[in-house]
Every structure is written in C-alpha cells, then in structure tokens.
Coordinates of N, CA and C in Angstrom, one line a residue:
A1 N 92.7 66.3 142.0 CA 93.5 67.6 141.8 C 93.1 68.5 142.9
E2 N 94.0 69.3 143.4 CA 93.8 70.2 144.5 C 92.9 71.4 144.0
M3 N 92.0 71.8 144.8 CA 91.2 72.9 144.4 C 92.0 74.2 144.6
S4 N 91.6 75.2 143.7 CA 92.3 76.5 143.8 C 91.3 77.6 143.5
A5 N 91.6 78.7 144.1 CA 90.8 79.9 144.0 C 90.9 80.5 142.6
V6 N 89.9 81.2 142.2 CA 89.9 81.9 140.9 C 91.0 83.0 140.9
S7 N 91.8 83.0 139.8 CA 92.8 84.0 139.6 C 92.7 84.6 138.2
Y8 N 92.9 85.9 138.1 CA 92.9 86.5 136.8 C 94.2 86.2 136.1
V9 N 94.1 85.8 134.8 CA 95.3 85.5 134.0 C 95.6 86.5 133.0
W10 N 94.6 86.8 132.1 CA 94.9 87.7 131.0 C 93.6 88.3 130.5
A11 N 93.6 89.5 129.9 CA 92.4 90.0 129.2 C 92.8 90.9 128.1
S12 N 91.8 91.2 127.2 CA 92.1 92.1 126.1 C 92.4 93.5 126.7
P13 N 93.1 94.4 126.0 CA 93.4 95.7 126.5 C 92.2 96.4 127.1
E14 N 92.5 97.2 128.2 CA 91.4 97.9 128.9 C 90.6 98.8 128.0
D15 N 91.4 99.4 127.0 CA 90.8 100.3 126.0 C 91.0 99.6 124.6
H16 N 89.9 99.2 124.0 CA 89.9 98.2 122.9 C 89.0 98.7 121.8
F17 N 89.4 98.8 120.6 CA 88.5 99.3 119.5 C 88.3 98.3 118.4
G18 N 87.1 98.2 117.8 CA 86.9 97.4 116.7 C 86.2 98.3 115.6
L19 N 86.1 97.7 114.4 CA 85.6 98.4 113.2 C 84.1 98.0 113.0
R20 N 83.3 99.0 112.8 CA 81.9 98.8 112.5 C 81.7 97.8 111.3
G21 N 80.8 96.9 111.5 CA 80.5 95.9 110.5 C 81.4 94.7 110.5
E22 N 82.4 94.7 111.4 CA 83.3 93.5 111.5 C 82.9 92.7 112.7
N23 N 83.4 91.5 112.8 CA 83.3 90.6 114.0 C 84.4 91.0 115.0
F24 N 84.0 91.2 116.2 CA 84.8 91.8 117.2 C 84.9 90.9 118.4
T25 N 86.1 90.6 119.0 CA 86.2 89.7 120.1 C 87.0 90.4 121.2
V26 N 86.5 90.2 122.4 CA 87.2 90.5 123.6 C 87.3 89.2 124.5
K27 N 88.4 89.2 125.2 CA 88.7 87.9 126.0 C 89.1 88.3 127.4
C28 N 88.7 87.4 128.3 CA 89.1 87.4 129.7 C 89.4 86.0 130.1
M29 N 90.6 85.8 130.6 CA 91.0 84.4 131.0 C 91.3 84.4 132.5
F30 N 90.6 83.3 133.1 CA 90.8 83.1 134.5 C 91.2 81.7 134.7
A31 N 92.0 81.5 135.8 CA 92.4 80.1 136.2 C 91.7 79.7 137.5
G32 N 91.6 78.5 137.8 CA 91.0 78.0 139.0 C 90.5 76.6 138.9
N33 N 90.4 75.9 140.0 CA 89.8 74.5 140.0 C 88.8 74.5 141.2
P34 N 87.6 74.2 140.9 CA 87.0 73.9 139.6 C 87.1 75.0 138.6
T35 N 86.9 74.7 137.3 CA 87.0 75.7 136.3 C 86.0 76.9 136.6
P36 N 86.5 78.1 136.6 CA 85.6 79.2 136.9 C 84.5 79.4 136.0
D37 N 83.3 79.8 136.6 CA 82.2 80.3 135.7 C 82.5 81.7 135.4
V38 N 82.5 82.0 134.1 CA 82.8 83.4 133.6 C 81.5 84.0 133.0
H39 N 81.3 85.2 133.4 CA 80.1 85.9 133.0 C 80.5 87.3 132.3
W40 N 79.7 87.8 131.4 CA 79.9 89.1 130.8 C 78.6 89.9 131.0
E41 N 78.9 91.2 131.2 CA 77.8 92.1 131.2 C 78.2 93.5 130.8
R42 N 77.3 94.4 130.5 CA 77.6 95.8 130.3 C 77.4 96.6 131.6
T43 N 78.3 97.5 131.8 CA 78.2 98.2 133.1 C 77.1 99.3 133.1
N44 N 76.5 99.6 131.9 CA 75.4 100.6 131.9 C 74.1 100.0 132.1
G45 N 74.0 98.7 132.4 CA 72.8 98.0 132.6 C 72.1 97.5 131.4
L46 N 72.5 97.9 130.2 CA 71.9 97.4 129.0 C 72.3 95.9 128.8
P47 N 71.4 95.1 128.1 CA 71.8 93.7 127.8 C 72.9 93.7 126.8
L48 N 73.6 92.6 126.8 CA 74.6 92.4 125.7 C 73.9 92.5 124.3
P49 N 74.6 92.9 123.3 CA 74.0 93.0 122.0 C 73.4 91.7 121.6
D50 N 72.4 91.7 120.8 CA 71.7 90.4 120.4 C 72.6 89.7 119.3
R51 N 73.7 90.4 118.9 CA 74.6 89.8 118.0 C 75.8 89.2 118.7
A52 N 75.7 89.2 120.0 CA 76.9 88.7 120.9 C 76.8 87.2 121.2
K53 N 77.9 86.6 121.2 CA 78.0 85.1 121.5 C 79.1 85.0 122.5
I54 N 78.9 84.1 123.5 CA 79.9 83.8 124.5 C 80.5 82.4 124.2
Q55 N 81.9 82.4 124.0 CA 82.6 81.2 123.5 C 83.7 80.9 124.5
S56 N 84.4 79.8 124.1 CA 85.6 79.3 124.8 C 85.4 79.3 126.4
F57 N 84.4 78.5 126.8 CA 84.1 78.3 128.2 C 83.8 79.6 128.9
G58 N 83.2 80.5 128.1 CA 82.8 81.8 128.7 C 83.9 82.9 128.7
M59 N 85.1 82.5 128.2 CA 86.2 83.5 128.3 C 86.3 84.4 127.1
E60 N 85.5 84.2 126.1 CA 85.6 85.1 124.9 C 84.2 85.6 124.6
L61 N 84.1 86.9 124.4 CA 82.8 87.5 123.9 C 83.0 87.9 122.5
L62 N 82.2 87.4 121.6 CA 82.2 87.7 120.2 C 81.0 88.5 119.9
I63 N 81.2 89.7 119.3 CA 80.1 90.5 118.8 C 80.2 90.5 117.3
E64 N 79.2 90.0 116.6 CA 79.1 89.9 115.2 C 78.6 91.3 114.6
N65 N 79.1 91.7 113.5 CA 78.6 92.9 112.8 C 78.6 94.1 113.8
L66 N 79.7 94.4 114.3 CA 79.8 95.4 115.4 C 79.2 96.7 114.9
Q67 N 78.4 97.4 115.8 CA 77.8 98.7 115.5 C 78.1 99.7 116.5
F68 N 77.9 101.0 116.2 CA 78.2 102.1 117.1 C 77.6 101.9 118.4
E69 N 76.3 101.4 118.4 CA 75.6 101.3 119.7 C 76.2 100.2 120.6
D70 N 77.1 99.4 120.1 CA 77.8 98.4 121.0 C 78.9 99.0 121.8
A71 N 79.3 100.2 121.6 CA 80.4 100.8 122.3 C 80.0 101.0 123.8
G72 N 81.0 101.0 124.7 CA 80.7 101.1 126.1 C 81.7 100.3 126.9
T73 N 81.4 100.2 128.2 CA 82.2 99.4 129.1 C 81.6 98.1 129.4
Y74 N 82.4 97.0 129.2 CA 82.0 95.6 129.4 C 82.8 95.1 130.6
E75 N 82.1 94.2 131.3 CA 82.8 93.6 132.5 C 82.7 92.1 132.4
C76 N 83.9 91.5 132.6 CA 83.9 90.0 132.7 C 84.2 89.7 134.2
W77 N 83.5 88.7 134.7 CA 83.8 88.3 136.1 C 83.7 86.8 136.2
A78 N 84.4 86.2 137.2 CA 84.4 84.8 137.4 C 84.4 84.4 138.8
T79 N 83.8 83.3 139.1 CA 83.7 82.7 140.5 C 83.9 81.2 140.3
N80 N 84.2 80.5 141.4 CA 84.0 79.1 141.6 C 83.6 78.8 143.0
I81 N 83.4 77.5 143.4 CA 82.8 77.2 144.7 C 83.7 77.7 145.8
I82 N 85.0 77.8 145.6 CA 85.8 78.3 146.7 C 86.2 79.8 146.6
T83 N 85.7 80.4 145.5 CA 85.9 81.9 145.4 C 84.5 82.5 145.1
P84 N 83.7 82.7 146.1 CA 82.3 83.2 145.9 C 82.4 84.7 145.5
T85 N 83.4 85.4 145.9 CA 83.5 86.8 145.5 C 84.0 87.0 144.1
R86 N 83.4 87.8 143.3 CA 83.8 88.0 141.9 C 85.2 88.5 141.7
V87 N 85.9 87.8 140.8 CA 87.2 88.3 140.3 C 86.8 89.0 138.9
Q88 N 87.1 90.2 138.8 CA 86.6 90.9 137.6 C 87.6 91.8 136.9
R89 N 87.2 92.1 135.6 CA 88.0 93.0 134.8 C 87.0 93.9 134.0
T90 N 87.3 95.1 133.7 CA 86.5 95.9 132.8 C 87.3 96.3 131.6
I91 N 86.5 96.3 130.5 CA 87.1 96.6 129.2 C 86.3 97.7 128.5
Q92 N 86.9 98.7 128.1 CA 86.2 99.8 127.4 C 86.3 99.5 125.9
V93 N 85.1 99.3 125.3 CA 85.0 99.0 123.9 C 84.6 100.3 123.1
R94 N 85.5 100.6 122.1 CA 85.2 101.8 121.2 C 84.9 101.2 119.8
V95 N 84.1 101.9 119.1 CA 83.8 101.4 117.7 C 84.2 102.5 116.8
E96 N 85.1 102.2 115.9 CA 85.6 103.1 114.8 C 85.0 102.5 113.5
S97 N 85.2 103.3 112.4 CA 84.6 102.8 111.1 C 85.4 103.4 109.9
R98 N 85.3 102.6 108.9 CA 85.7 103.2 107.6 C 84.6 104.1 107.1
P99 N 84.8 105.0 106.2 CA 83.8 105.9 105.7 C 82.6 105.1 105.0
F100 N 81.4 105.6 105.3 CA 80.3 105.1 104.5 C 79.4 106.3 104.2
W101 N 78.6 106.1 103.2 CA 77.8 107.2 102.6 C 76.6 107.6 103.5
L102 N 76.5 108.9 103.8 CA 75.2 109.5 104.3 C 74.5 110.1 103.1
L103 N 75.2 110.8 102.2 CA 74.7 111.4 101.0 C 75.7 111.3 99.9
E104 N 75.4 110.4 99.0 CA 76.4 110.1 97.9 C 76.1 111.1 96.7
P105 N 77.2 111.6 96.1 CA 77.0 112.5 95.0 C 76.2 111.9 93.8
Q106 N 75.4 112.7 93.1 CA 74.6 112.1 92.0 C 74.9 112.9 90.7
D107 N 74.7 112.1 89.6 CA 74.9 112.8 88.3 C 73.8 113.9 88.2
Q108 N 74.2 115.0 87.5 CA 73.3 116.1 87.3 C 73.3 116.5 85.9
E109 N 72.1 116.9 85.5 CA 71.9 117.5 84.1 C 71.2 118.9 84.3
K110 N 72.0 119.9 83.9 CA 71.5 121.3 84.2 C 71.5 122.1 82.9
N111 N 70.8 123.2 83.0 CA 70.7 124.1 81.9 C 71.8 125.2 81.9
V112 N 72.1 125.7 80.7 CA 73.1 126.8 80.7 C 72.6 128.0 81.6
G113 N 73.5 128.5 82.3 CA 73.2 129.7 83.2 C 72.7 129.3 84.6
S114 N 72.5 128.0 84.8 CA 72.0 127.5 86.2 C 73.2 127.2 87.1
T115 N 72.9 126.6 88.2 CA 73.9 126.3 89.2 C 73.8 124.8 89.5
A116 N 75.0 124.2 89.7 CA 75.0 122.7 90.0 C 75.6 122.6 91.4
E117 N 75.0 121.8 92.3 CA 75.6 121.6 93.6 C 75.8 120.1 93.8
F118 N 77.0 119.7 94.3 CA 77.3 118.3 94.5 C 77.7 118.1 95.9
D119 N 77.0 117.1 96.6 CA 77.2 116.8 98.0 C 77.9 115.4 98.0
C120 N 78.8 115.3 99.0 CA 79.5 114.1 99.2 C 79.7 113.9 100.7
K121 N 78.6 113.4 101.3 CA 78.6 113.4 102.8 C 78.8 112.0 103.3
A122 N 79.8 111.8 104.1 CA 80.2 110.4 104.6 C 80.3 110.5 106.1
K123 N 80.2 109.4 106.8 CA 80.4 109.3 108.2 C 81.5 108.2 108.4
S124 N 82.3 108.5 109.4 CA 83.4 107.6 109.8 C 83.9 108.0 111.1
V125 N 84.6 107.1 111.8 CA 85.3 107.3 113.0 C 86.7 106.8 112.9
P126 N 87.7 107.7 112.9 CA 87.7 109.1 113.0 C 87.0 109.8 111.8
E127 N 86.7 111.1 111.9 CA 85.9 111.8 110.9 C 86.7 111.7 109.6
P128 N 85.9 111.7 108.4 CA 86.6 111.6 107.1 C 87.2 113.0 106.7
E129 N 88.2 112.9 105.9 CA 88.6 114.1 105.1 C 88.1 113.9 103.7
Y130 N 87.9 115.0 103.0 CA 87.3 115.0 101.6 C 88.3 115.5 100.6
Y131 N 88.3 114.8 99.5 CA 89.2 115.3 98.4 C 88.3 115.2 97.1
W132 N 88.3 116.3 96.4 CA 87.6 116.4 95.1 C 88.5 116.4 93.9
F133 N 88.0 115.9 92.8 CA 88.7 115.8 91.6 C 87.8 116.2 90.4
I134 N 88.3 117.0 89.5 CA 87.6 117.5 88.3 C 88.3 116.9 87.1
N135 N 87.6 116.0 86.4 CA 88.2 115.3 85.2 C 89.5 114.7 85.6
G136 N 89.6 114.1 86.8 CA 90.7 113.4 87.2 C 91.8 114.2 87.9
V137 N 91.7 115.6 87.9 CA 92.7 116.5 88.5 C 92.2 116.9 89.9
P138 N 93.1 116.8 90.9 CA 92.7 117.3 92.2 C 92.2 118.7 92.2
L139 N 91.1 119.0 92.9 CA 90.5 120.3 92.8 C 91.5 121.4 93.1
S140 N 92.4 121.2 94.1 CA 93.4 122.2 94.5 C 94.4 122.5 93.3
E141 N 94.5 121.6 92.3 CA 95.4 121.8 91.2 C 94.7 122.2 89.9
V142 N 93.4 122.4 89.9 CA 92.7 122.8 88.7 C 93.1 124.2 88.4
T143 N 93.6 124.4 87.2 CA 94.1 125.8 86.8 C 93.3 126.4 85.8
D144 N 92.2 125.8 85.4 CA 91.3 126.4 84.3 C 90.7 127.7 84.8
S145 N 91.0 128.8 84.2 CA 90.6 130.1 84.6 C 89.1 130.2 84.5
R146 N 88.4 129.4 83.7 CA 86.9 129.4 83.6 C 86.3 129.3 85.0
F147 N 86.9 128.6 85.9 CA 86.3 128.2 87.1 C 86.7 129.2 88.3
D148 N 87.5 130.2 88.0 CA 88.0 131.0 89.1 C 86.9 131.6 90.0
D149 N 85.9 132.2 89.3 CA 84.9 132.8 90.1 C 83.6 132.0 90.3
R150 N 83.5 130.9 89.5 CA 82.3 130.1 89.5 C 82.3 128.9 90.3
F151 N 83.5 128.5 90.8 CA 83.7 127.3 91.5 C 83.8 127.6 93.0
K152 N 82.9 127.1 93.8 CA 83.0 127.3 95.3 C 82.9 126.0 96.1
R153 N 83.5 126.0 97.2 CA 83.5 124.9 98.1 C 83.1 125.4 99.5
P154 N 81.7 125.6 99.7 CA 81.3 126.2 101.0 C 81.6 125.3 102.2
R155 N 81.6 124.0 101.9 CA 82.0 123.0 103.0 C 82.9 122.0 102.4
P156 N 83.6 121.3 103.3 CA 84.5 120.2 102.7 C 83.8 119.2 101.9
D157 N 82.5 119.0 102.2 CA 81.7 117.9 101.6 C 80.8 118.4 100.5
R158 N 81.0 119.7 100.0 CA 80.1 120.2 99.0 C 80.9 121.1 98.0
I159 N 80.6 121.0 96.7 CA 81.1 122.0 95.8 C 79.9 122.5 95.0
V160 N 80.0 123.8 94.6 CA 79.0 124.5 93.8 C 79.6 125.1 92.6
I161 N 79.0 124.9 91.4 CA 79.4 125.6 90.2 C 78.3 126.4 89.7
T162 N 78.6 127.7 89.5 CA 77.5 128.7 89.1 C 77.7 129.1 87.7
D163 N 76.6 129.7 87.1 CA 76.6 130.2 85.7 C 77.1 129.2 84.7
L164 N 76.5 128.0 84.7 CA 77.0 126.9 83.8 C 77.0 127.3 82.4
T165 N 78.0 126.9 81.7 CA 78.2 127.1 80.2 C 78.2 125.8 79.5
R166 N 78.1 125.9 78.1 CA 78.1 124.7 77.3 C 79.4 123.9 77.4
E167 N 80.5 124.6 77.9 CA 81.8 124.0 77.9 C 82.0 123.3 79.3
D168 N 81.0 123.3 80.1 CA 81.2 122.8 81.5 C 80.9 121.3 81.7
P169 N 80.4 120.5 80.8 CA 80.3 119.1 81.1 C 81.6 118.5 81.6
M170 N 81.5 117.7 82.7 CA 82.7 117.2 83.4 C 82.4 116.0 84.3
V171 N 83.5 115.3 84.6 CA 83.4 114.2 85.5 C 83.9 114.8 86.9
I172 N 83.1 114.6 87.9 CA 83.5 115.1 89.2 C 83.6 113.9 90.1
Q173 N 84.7 113.8 90.9 CA 84.9 112.7 91.8 C 85.1 113.2 93.2
C174 N 84.6 112.5 94.2 CA 84.8 112.8 95.6 C 85.4 111.6 96.3
N175 N 86.4 111.8 97.1 CA 87.0 110.8 97.9 C 86.8 111.2 99.4
A176 N 86.2 110.3 100.2 CA 86.1 110.5 101.6 C 87.0 109.4 102.3
T177 N 87.9 109.9 103.1 CA 88.9 108.9 103.6 C 89.2 109.1 105.0
N178 N 89.6 108.0 105.7 CA 90.2 108.1 107.1 C 91.2 107.0 107.2
K179 N 91.8 106.8 108.3 CA 92.9 105.9 108.5 C 92.5 104.4 108.2
H180 N 91.2 104.1 108.2 CA 90.7 102.8 108.1 C 90.3 102.4 106.6
G181 N 90.2 103.5 105.8 CA 89.8 103.2 104.4 C 89.2 104.4 103.7
Y182 N 88.6 104.2 102.5 CA 88.0 105.3 101.8 C 86.9 104.8 100.9
I183 N 86.1 105.8 100.4 CA 85.0 105.5 99.4 C 85.1 106.6 98.3
W184 N 84.7 106.2 97.1 CA 84.7 107.1 96.0 C 83.3 107.4 95.5
G185 N 83.1 108.6 95.2 CA 81.9 109.0 94.4 C 82.3 109.5 93.1
D186 N 81.7 109.0 92.0 CA 82.1 109.3 90.6 C 80.9 109.7 89.8
V187 N 80.7 111.0 89.5 CA 79.5 111.5 88.9 C 79.8 112.4 87.7
Y188 N 78.8 112.6 86.9 CA 78.9 113.4 85.7 C 78.0 114.6 85.7
L189 N 78.5 115.8 85.3 CA 77.7 117.0 85.1 C 77.5 117.2 83.6
N190 N 76.3 117.2 83.2 CA 75.9 117.5 81.8 C 75.2 118.8 81.7
V191 N 75.6 119.6 80.8 CA 75.0 121.0 80.6 C 74.2 121.0 79.3
L192 N 72.9 121.2 79.4 CA 72.1 121.3 78.2 C 72.3 122.6 77.5
S193 N 72.4 122.6 76.2 CA 72.9 123.8 75.5 C 72.0 125.0 75.6
E194 N 70.7 124.8 75.8 CA 69.8 125.9 76.0 C 68.7 125.6 77.0
A195 N 68.2 126.6 77.6 CA 67.1 126.3 78.5 C 65.9 125.8 77.7
P196 N 65.1 124.9 78.3 CA 64.0 124.3 77.6 C 63.0 125.4 77.3
T197 N 62.4 125.3 76.1 CA 61.3 126.3 75.7 C 60.0 125.9 76.3
I198 N 59.3 126.8 76.9 CA 58.0 126.6 77.5 C 57.0 126.9 76.3
L199 N 56.3 125.9 75.9 CA 55.3 126.1 74.8 C 54.0 126.5 75.5
E200 N 53.4 127.6 74.9 CA 52.1 128.0 75.3 C 51.1 127.0 74.8
P201 N 50.1 126.5 75.6 CA 49.1 125.6 75.0 C 48.3 126.4 74.0
P202 N 47.9 125.7 72.9 CA 47.1 126.4 71.9 C 45.7 126.8 72.5
E203 N 45.3 128.0 72.1 CA 43.9 128.4 72.6 C 42.9 127.5 72.1
Q204 N 42.0 127.2 72.9 CA 40.9 126.3 72.5 C 40.0 127.0 71.5
R205 N 39.7 126.4 70.4 CA 38.8 127.0 69.4 C 37.3 127.1 70.0
K206 N 36.7 128.2 69.7 CA 35.3 128.2 70.1 C 34.5 127.5 69.1
V207 N 33.6 126.7 69.6 CA 32.7 126.0 68.7 C 31.5 126.9 68.5
V208 N 31.3 127.2 67.2 CA 30.2 128.1 66.9 C 28.9 127.3 66.8

C-alpha cells in the first residue's frame, strides 16, 4: 500500500461539555499510512486525569466519573514516519452538573416562641434555582395569613419562620433544579407545646 501523510479527518466539537459523575468521551480521527500515532495532552501542562483511558488506537479519550477539575483545553495530535510535524486539534472541555447537596435541609424540633431556619444549599452548573413547598403547596401560593409576618426568605436557599406556635408543625420541601435535573429535600418541623422547664437541683442537705 502506498504511504500517505497524516491528515485530520474528524474530531469532537471544539467546545464540548460533559456531566459531572458520568463517563465522558472526546474523539480525534486521523488518516494516514502507516497508521498515525495519536497522542493526548492538556494544554495547561497538567497530566491527564488518572481516570482517563485512551482507546480506539489512540483516537478516543475516555474520562470516567468526570469531575470539575477535568475541565480545560485538551489537545490531540498525530504523526507518522512521513509526517514528523504534528497534525493537531484542540478541544475545550467544560463540565456541567446536575444539582447535588452542599447543605441538605434537616428535620427540626423547636419550642413555642422560637425561630426555625431551613437551609437547602445545592451546587450545579448551571446554577440551581430553588423552589420551596409548605405542606405540598408552593411557597409563592401559600395564603395562610398566620405566616404573613413570620415567614421570611432571606436567600433563595433559606427560609426562616419566627415566633413558632403550636399550630406550626408542617412538612417543608425544597427543590433545587437546573436544566440537567433536580434534587428534593423533604423535612418536618415539629413544635413542642411549651418550653422545657429547667428544674433547680435540690439543695444538698447538711449532714449534722
């Protein structure tokens, strides 16, 4: 067979994204005879991720369990004995993700008159949006006048209920969502009917 120089055939898009936690593949295809030697490297000088495997005669880079730190510019290049000068392509790898918890809401048991705070902090790329539900009703649609002055949302990922009463036990749900998926937090607020009584320790009797 006649020898031929290395030529670029096809590659993954120059700007390519994968989802955190999934297996991610980028490809570079080159033609030539002898079969080109294909190499992969990161342009920032860091080594390839330790979860990376090179497959398909070097033309496919598989990164298992993709993580945010794997993002960056990758370069594939090929040579053969009649093409000593590299034929190369660069691919920008972005890592996006479904929401995952940084701070998951927790069940709370509070005394009458106290304040309950619920946090629902998630991370995702793109950033998550937060939706709260009280006893299954979206927070924006809760019409119970008991909550008018006592219910606050200082941040999208936090709600605060002040001056708790015996009528306040409720199920609180938080949804963190982006275009790739969502997560739910489902917790219960219990209000104790009265503040706990502090008992004075009995005075020790003097031994005569």
